PDB file of C-alpha atoms in Angstrom:
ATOM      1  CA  UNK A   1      20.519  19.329   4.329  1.00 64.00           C
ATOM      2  CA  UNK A   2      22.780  16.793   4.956  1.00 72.00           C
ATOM      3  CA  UNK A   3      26.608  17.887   6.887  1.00 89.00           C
ATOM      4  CA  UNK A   4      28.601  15.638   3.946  1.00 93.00           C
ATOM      5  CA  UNK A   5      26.741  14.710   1.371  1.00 94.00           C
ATOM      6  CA  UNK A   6      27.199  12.023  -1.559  1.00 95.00           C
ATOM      7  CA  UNK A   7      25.735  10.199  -4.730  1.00 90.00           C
ATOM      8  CA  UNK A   8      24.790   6.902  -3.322  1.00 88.00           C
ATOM      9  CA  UNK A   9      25.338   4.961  -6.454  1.00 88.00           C
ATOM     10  CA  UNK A  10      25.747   2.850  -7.649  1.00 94.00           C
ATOM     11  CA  UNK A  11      28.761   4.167 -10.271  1.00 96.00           C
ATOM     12  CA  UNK A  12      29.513   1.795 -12.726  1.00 97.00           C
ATOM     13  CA  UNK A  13      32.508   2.076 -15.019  1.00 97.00           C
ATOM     14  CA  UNK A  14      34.809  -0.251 -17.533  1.00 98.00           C
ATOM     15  CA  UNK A  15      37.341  -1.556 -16.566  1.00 98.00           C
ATOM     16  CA  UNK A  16      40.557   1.416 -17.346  1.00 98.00           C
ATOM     17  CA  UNK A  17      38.120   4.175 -17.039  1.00 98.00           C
ATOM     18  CA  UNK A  18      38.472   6.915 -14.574  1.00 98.00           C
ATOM     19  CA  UNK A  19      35.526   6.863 -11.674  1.00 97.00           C
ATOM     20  CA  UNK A  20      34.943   9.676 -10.579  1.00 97.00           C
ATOM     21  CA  UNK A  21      33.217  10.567  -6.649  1.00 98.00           C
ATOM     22  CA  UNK A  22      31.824  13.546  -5.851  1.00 97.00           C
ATOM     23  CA  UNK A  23      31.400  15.125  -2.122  1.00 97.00           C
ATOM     24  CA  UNK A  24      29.367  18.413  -1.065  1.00 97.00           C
ATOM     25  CA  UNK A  25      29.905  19.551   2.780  1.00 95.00           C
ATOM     26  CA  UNK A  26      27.806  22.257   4.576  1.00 93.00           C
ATOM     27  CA  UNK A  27      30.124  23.359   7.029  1.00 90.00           C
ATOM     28  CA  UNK A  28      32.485  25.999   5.278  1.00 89.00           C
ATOM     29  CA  UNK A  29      34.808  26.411   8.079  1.00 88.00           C
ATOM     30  CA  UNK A  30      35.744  22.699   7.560  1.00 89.00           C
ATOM     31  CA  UNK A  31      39.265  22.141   7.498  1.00 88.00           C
ATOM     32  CA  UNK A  32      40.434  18.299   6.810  1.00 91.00           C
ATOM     33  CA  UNK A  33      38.841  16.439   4.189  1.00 95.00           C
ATOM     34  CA  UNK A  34      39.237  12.174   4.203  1.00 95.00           C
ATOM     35  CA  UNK A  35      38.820   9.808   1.330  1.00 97.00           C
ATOM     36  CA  UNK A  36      37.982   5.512   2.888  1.00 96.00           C
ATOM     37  CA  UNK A  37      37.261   2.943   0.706  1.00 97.00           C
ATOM     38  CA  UNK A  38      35.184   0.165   2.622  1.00 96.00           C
ATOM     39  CA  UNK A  39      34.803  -3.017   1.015  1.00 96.00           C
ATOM     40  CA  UNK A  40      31.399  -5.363   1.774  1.00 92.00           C
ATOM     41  CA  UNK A  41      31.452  -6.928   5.175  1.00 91.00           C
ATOM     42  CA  UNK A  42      35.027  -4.885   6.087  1.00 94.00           C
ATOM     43  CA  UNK A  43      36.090  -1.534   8.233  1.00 95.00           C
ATOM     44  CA  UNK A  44      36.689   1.244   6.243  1.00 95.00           C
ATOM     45  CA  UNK A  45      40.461   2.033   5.183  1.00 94.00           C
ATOM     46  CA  UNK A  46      41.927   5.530   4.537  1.00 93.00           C
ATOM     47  CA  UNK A  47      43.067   6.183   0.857  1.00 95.00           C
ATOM     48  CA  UNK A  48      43.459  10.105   0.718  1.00 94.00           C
ATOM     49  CA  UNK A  49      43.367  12.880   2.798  1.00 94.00           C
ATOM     50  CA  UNK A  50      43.756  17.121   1.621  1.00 95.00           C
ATOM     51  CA  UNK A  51      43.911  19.843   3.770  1.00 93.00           C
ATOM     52  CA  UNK A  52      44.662  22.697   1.047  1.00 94.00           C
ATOM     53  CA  UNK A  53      42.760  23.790  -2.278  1.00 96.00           C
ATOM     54  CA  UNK A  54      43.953  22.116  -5.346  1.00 97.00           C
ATOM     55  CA  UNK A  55      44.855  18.652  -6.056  1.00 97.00           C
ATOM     56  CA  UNK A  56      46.524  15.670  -4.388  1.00 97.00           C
ATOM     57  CA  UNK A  57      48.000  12.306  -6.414  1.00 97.00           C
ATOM     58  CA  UNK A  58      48.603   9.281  -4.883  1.00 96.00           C
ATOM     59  CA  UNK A  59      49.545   6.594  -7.441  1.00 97.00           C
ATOM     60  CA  UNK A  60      46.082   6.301  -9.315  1.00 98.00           C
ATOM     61  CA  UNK A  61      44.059   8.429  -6.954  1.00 98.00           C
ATOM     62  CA  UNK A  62      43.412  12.274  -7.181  1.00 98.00           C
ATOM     63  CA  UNK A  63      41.925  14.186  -4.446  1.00 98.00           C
ATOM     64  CA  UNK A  64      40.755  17.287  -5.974  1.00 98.00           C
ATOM     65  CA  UNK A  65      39.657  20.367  -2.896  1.00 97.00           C
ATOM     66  CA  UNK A  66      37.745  23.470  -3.479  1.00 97.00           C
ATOM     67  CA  UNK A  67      37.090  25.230  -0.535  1.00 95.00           C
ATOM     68  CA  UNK A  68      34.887  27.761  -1.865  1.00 95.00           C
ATOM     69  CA  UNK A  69      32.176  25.371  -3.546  1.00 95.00           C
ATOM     70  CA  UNK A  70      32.254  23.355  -0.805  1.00 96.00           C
ATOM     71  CA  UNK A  71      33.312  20.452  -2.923  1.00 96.00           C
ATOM     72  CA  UNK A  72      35.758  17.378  -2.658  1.00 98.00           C
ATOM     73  CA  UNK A  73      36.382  14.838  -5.374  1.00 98.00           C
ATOM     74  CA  UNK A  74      38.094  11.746  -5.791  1.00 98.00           C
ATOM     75  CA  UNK A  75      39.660  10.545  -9.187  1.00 98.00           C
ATOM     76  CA  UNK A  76      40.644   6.792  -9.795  1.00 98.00           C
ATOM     77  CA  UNK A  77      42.449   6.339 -13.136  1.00 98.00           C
ATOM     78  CA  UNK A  78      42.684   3.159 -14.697  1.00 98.00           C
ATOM     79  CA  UNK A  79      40.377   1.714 -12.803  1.00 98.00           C
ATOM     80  CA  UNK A  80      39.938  -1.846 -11.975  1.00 98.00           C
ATOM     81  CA  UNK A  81      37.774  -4.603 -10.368  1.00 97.00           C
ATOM     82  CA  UNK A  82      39.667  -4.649  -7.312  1.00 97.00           C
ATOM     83  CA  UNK A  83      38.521  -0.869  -7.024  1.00 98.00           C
ATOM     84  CA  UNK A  84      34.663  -2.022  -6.757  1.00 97.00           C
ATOM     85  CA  UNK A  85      34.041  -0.872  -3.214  1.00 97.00           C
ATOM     86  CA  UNK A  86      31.940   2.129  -1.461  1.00 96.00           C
ATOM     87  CA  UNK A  87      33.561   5.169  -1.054  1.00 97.00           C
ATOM     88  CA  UNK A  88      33.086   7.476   2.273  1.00 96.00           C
ATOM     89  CA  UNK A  89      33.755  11.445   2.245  1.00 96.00           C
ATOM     90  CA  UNK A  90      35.224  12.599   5.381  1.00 94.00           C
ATOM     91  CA  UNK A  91      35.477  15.840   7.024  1.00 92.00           C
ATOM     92  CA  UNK A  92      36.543  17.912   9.972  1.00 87.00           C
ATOM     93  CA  UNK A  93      37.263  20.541  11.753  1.00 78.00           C
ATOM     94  CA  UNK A  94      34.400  22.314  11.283  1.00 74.00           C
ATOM     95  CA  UNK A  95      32.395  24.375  13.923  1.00 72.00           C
ATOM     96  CA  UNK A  96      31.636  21.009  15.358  1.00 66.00           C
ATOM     97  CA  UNK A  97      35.853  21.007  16.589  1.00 68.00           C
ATOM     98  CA  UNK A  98      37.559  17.368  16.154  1.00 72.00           C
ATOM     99  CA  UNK A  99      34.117  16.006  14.932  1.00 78.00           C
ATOM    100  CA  UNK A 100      34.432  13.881  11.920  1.00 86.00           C
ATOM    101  CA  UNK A 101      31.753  13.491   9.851  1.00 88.00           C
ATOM    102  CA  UNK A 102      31.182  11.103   7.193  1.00 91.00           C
ATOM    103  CA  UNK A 103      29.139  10.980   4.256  1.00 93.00           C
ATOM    104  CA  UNK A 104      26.838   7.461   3.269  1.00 92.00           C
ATOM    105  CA  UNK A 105      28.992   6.407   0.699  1.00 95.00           C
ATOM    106  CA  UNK A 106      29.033   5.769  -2.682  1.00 96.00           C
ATOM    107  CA  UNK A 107      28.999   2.242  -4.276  1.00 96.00           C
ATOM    108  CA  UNK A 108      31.398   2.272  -7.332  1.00 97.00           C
ATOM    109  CA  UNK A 109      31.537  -0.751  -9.832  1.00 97.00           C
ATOM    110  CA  UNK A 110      33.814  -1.878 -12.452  1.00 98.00           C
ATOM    111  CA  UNK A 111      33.216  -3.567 -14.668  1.00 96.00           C
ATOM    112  CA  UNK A 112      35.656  -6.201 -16.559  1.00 93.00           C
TER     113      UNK A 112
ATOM    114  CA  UNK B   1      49.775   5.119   9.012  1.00 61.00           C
ATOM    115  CA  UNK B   2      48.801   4.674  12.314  1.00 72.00           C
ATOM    116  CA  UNK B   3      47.137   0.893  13.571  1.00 89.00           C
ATOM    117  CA  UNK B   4      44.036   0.253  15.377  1.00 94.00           C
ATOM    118  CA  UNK B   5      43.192  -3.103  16.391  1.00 95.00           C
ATOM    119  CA  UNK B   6      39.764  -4.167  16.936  1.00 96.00           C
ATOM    120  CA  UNK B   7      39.157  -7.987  19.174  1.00 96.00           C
ATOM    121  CA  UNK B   8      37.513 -10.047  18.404  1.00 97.00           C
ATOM    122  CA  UNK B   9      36.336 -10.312  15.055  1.00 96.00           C
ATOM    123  CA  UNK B  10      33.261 -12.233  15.350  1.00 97.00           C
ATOM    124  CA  UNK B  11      31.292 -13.454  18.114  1.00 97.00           C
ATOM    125  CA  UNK B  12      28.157 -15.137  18.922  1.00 97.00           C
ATOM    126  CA  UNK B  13      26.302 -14.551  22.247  1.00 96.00           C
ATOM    127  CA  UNK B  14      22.839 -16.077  23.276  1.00 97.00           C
ATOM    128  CA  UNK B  15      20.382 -13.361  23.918  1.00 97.00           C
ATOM    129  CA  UNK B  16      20.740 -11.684  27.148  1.00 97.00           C
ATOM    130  CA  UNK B  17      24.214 -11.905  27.902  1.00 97.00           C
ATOM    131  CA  UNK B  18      26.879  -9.475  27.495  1.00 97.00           C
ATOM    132  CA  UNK B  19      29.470  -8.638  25.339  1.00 97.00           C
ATOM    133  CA  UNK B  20      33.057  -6.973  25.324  1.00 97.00           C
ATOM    134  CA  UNK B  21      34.703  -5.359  22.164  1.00 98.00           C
ATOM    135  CA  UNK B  22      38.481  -3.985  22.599  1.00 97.00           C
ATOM    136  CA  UNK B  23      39.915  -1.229  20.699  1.00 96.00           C
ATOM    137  CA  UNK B  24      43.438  -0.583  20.805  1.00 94.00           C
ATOM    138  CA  UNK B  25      46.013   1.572  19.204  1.00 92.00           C
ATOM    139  CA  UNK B  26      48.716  -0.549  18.676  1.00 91.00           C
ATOM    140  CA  UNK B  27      51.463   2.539  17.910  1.00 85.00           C
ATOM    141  CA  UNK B  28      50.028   5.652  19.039  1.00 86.00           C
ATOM    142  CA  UNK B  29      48.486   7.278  21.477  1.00 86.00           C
ATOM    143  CA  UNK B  30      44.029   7.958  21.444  1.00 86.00           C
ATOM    144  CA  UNK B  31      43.165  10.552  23.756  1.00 83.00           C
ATOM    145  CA  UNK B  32      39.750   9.710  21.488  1.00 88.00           C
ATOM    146  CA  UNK B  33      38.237   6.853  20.083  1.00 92.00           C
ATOM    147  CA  UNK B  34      35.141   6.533  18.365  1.00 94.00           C
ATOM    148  CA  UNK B  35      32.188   3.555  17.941  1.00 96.00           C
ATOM    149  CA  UNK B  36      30.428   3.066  15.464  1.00 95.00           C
ATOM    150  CA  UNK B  37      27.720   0.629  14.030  1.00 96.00           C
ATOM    151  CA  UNK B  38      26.693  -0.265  10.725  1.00 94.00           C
ATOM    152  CA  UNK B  39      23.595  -2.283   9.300  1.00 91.00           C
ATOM    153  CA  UNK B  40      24.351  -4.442   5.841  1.00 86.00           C
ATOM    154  CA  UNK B  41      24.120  -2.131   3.128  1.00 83.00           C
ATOM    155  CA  UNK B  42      23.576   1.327   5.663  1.00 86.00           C
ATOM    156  CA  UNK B  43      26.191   3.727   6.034  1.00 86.00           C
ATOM    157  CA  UNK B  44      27.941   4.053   9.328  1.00 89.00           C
ATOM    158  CA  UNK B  45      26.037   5.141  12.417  1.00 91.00           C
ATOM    159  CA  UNK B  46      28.288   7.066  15.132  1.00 92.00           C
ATOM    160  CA  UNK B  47      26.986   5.481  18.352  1.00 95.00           C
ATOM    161  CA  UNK B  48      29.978   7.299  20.780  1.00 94.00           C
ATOM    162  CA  UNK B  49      32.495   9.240  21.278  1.00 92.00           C
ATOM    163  CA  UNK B  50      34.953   7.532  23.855  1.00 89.00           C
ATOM    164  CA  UNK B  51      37.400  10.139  25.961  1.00 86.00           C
ATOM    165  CA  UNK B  52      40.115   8.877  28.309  1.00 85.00           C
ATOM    166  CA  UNK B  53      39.956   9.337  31.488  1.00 83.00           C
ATOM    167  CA  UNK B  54      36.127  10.528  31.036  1.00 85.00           C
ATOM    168  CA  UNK B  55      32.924   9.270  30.487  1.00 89.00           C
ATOM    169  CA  UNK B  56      31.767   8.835  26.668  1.00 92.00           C
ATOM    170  CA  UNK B  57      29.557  11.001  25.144  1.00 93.00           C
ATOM    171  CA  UNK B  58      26.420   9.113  23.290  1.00 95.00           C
ATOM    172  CA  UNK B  59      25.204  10.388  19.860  1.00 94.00           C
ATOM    173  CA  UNK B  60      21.115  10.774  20.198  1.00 94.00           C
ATOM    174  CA  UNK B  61      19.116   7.320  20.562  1.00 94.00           C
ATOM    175  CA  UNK B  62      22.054   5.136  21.491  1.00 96.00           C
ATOM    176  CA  UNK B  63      21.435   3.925  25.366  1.00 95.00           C
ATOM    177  CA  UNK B  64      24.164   4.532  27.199  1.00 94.00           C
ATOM    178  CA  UNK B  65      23.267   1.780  29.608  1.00 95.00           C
ATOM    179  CA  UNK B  66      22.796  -0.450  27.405  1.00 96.00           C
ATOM    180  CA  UNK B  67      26.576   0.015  25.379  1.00 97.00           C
ATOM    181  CA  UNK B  68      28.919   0.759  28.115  1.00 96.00           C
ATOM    182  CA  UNK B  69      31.930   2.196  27.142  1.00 95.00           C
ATOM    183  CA  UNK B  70      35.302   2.601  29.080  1.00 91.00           C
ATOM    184  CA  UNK B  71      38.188   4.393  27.685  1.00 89.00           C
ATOM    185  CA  UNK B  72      40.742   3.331  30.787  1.00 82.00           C
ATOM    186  CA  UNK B  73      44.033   4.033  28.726  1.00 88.00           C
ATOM    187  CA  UNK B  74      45.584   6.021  25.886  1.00 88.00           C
ATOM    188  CA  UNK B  75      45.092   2.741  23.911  1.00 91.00           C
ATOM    189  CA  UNK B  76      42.901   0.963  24.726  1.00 93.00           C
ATOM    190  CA  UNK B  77      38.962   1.689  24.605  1.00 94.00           C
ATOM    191  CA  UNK B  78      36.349  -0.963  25.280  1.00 95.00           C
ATOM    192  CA  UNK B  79      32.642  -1.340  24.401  1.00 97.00           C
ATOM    193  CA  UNK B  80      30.239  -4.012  26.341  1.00 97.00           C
ATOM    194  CA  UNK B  81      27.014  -4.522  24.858  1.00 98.00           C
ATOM    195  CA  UNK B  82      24.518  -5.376  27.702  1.00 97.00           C
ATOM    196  CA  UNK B  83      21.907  -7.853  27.866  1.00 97.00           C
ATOM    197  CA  UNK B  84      22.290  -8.082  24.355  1.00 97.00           C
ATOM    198  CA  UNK B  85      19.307  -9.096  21.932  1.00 96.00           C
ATOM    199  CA  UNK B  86      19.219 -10.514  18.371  1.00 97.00           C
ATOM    200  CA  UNK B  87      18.309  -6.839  17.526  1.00 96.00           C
ATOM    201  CA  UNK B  88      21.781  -5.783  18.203  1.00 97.00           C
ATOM    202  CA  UNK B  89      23.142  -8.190  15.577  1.00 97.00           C
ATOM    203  CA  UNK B  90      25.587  -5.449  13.915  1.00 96.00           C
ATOM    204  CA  UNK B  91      29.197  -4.816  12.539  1.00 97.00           C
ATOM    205  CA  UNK B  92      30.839  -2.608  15.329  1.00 97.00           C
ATOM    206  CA  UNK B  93      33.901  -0.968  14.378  1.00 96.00           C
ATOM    207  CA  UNK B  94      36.061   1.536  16.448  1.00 96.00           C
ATOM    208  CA  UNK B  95      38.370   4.226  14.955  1.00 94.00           C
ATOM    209  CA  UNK B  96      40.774   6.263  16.712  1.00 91.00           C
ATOM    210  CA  UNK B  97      42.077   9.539  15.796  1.00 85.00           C
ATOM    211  CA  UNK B  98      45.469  10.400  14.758  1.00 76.00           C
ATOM    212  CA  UNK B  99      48.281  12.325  16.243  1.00 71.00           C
ATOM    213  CA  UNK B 100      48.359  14.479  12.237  1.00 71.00           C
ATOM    214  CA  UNK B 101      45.296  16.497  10.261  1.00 67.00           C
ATOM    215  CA  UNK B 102      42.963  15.290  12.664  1.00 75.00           C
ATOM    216  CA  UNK B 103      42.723  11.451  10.623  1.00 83.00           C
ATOM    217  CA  UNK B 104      40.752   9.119  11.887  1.00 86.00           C
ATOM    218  CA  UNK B 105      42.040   5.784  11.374  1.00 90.00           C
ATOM    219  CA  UNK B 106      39.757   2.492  11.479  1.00 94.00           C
ATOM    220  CA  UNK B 107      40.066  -0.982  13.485  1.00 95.00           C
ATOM    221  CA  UNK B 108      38.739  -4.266  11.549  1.00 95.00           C
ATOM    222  CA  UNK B 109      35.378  -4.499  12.828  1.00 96.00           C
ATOM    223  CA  UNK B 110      33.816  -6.737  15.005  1.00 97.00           C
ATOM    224  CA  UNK B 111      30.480  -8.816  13.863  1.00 97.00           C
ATOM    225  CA  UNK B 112      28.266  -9.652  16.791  1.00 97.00           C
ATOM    226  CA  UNK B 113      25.788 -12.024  16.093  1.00 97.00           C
ATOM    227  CA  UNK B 114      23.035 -12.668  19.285  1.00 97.00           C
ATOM    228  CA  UNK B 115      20.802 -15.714  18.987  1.00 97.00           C
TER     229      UNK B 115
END
């Protein structure tokens, strides 16, 4: 089993629809939790990060946490083309210390 | 957010020579930084963990030898890519982690291309 694991994609919505990314983790003792968005041939870029159960808006983006499935989500409402990217899962903490792993990714679409 | 700037951006080497890639953290501090590679179309491949002051620690399969890595100051981390071969053709990017939560925060990337 994978440490972070995630739909590879690719996720295709329209244009205004919410996409939304999924994220599974193995270690349960994690304790940060990172949302990048890397576009083609570019470094990855930090859109979200949650520390605590529950959920966490930015603008159009919701982090949603829940520690006890193991789970971390990312919403993106109204979504547009600019949005079409792949989108890493990041976590840390765990019983690997300061180690910060990342899941593969997951190519999103969207479609005009 | 914190800055991490990654030089240079692209670079071409004939095979067999050597190559330097700087990381910096342009307004904090990086006890840590981190180097990665990544294929087109892969996912990210950790190739080091880079401690100041220290030696690096390789991730499995990466030669140390071969990607030398020197971590001299809080902010500035370098990786050389020996005798390099068109096999090493990659995008290497270097992230450096935060002062808060632990984030790790990304540098631009740096395309080597060996022919």
């Amino acid at each position: 089993q994978k440490e972070v694991e995630q739909n590879s994609g690719p996720l295709s919505v329209p244009e205004g629809a919410i996409a939304s990314l999924n994220c599974t983790y193995s270690d349960r003792v994690s304790q940060s939790f990172f949302w990048y968005r890397q576009y083609s041939g570019k470094s990855p870029e930090l859109i979200m990060s949650i520390y605590s159960n529950g959920d966490k808006e930015d603008g159009r983006f919701t982090a949603q946490l829940n520690k006890a499935s193991q789970y971390v989500s990312l919403l993106i409402r109204d979504s547009q083309p600019s949005d079409s990217a792949t989108y890493l899962c990041a976590v840390n903490g765990g019983t690997g210390g300061f180690k910060t792993i990342f899941g593969a990714g997951t190519r999103l679409f969207v479609k005009a | 957010g914190a800055v991490v700037s990654q030089h240079p951006s692209r670079v071409i080497c004939k095979s067999g020579t050597s190559v330097k890639i700087e990381c910096r953290s342009l307004d904090f501090q990086a006890t840590t930084m981190f180097w990665y590679r990544q294929f087109p179309k892969q996912s990210l491949m950790l190739m080091a963990t880079s401690n100041e002051g220290s030696k690096a620690t390789y991730e499995q399969g990466v030669e140390k030898d071969k990607f030398l890595i020197n971590h001299a100051s809080l902010t500035l981390s370098t990786l050389t890519v020996t005798s390099a071969h068109p096999e090493d053709s990659s995008f290497y990017i270097c992230s450096a982690r935060g002062v808060v939560g632990n984030t790790i925060y990304f540098g631009e990337g740096s395309w080597l291309t060996v022919v």
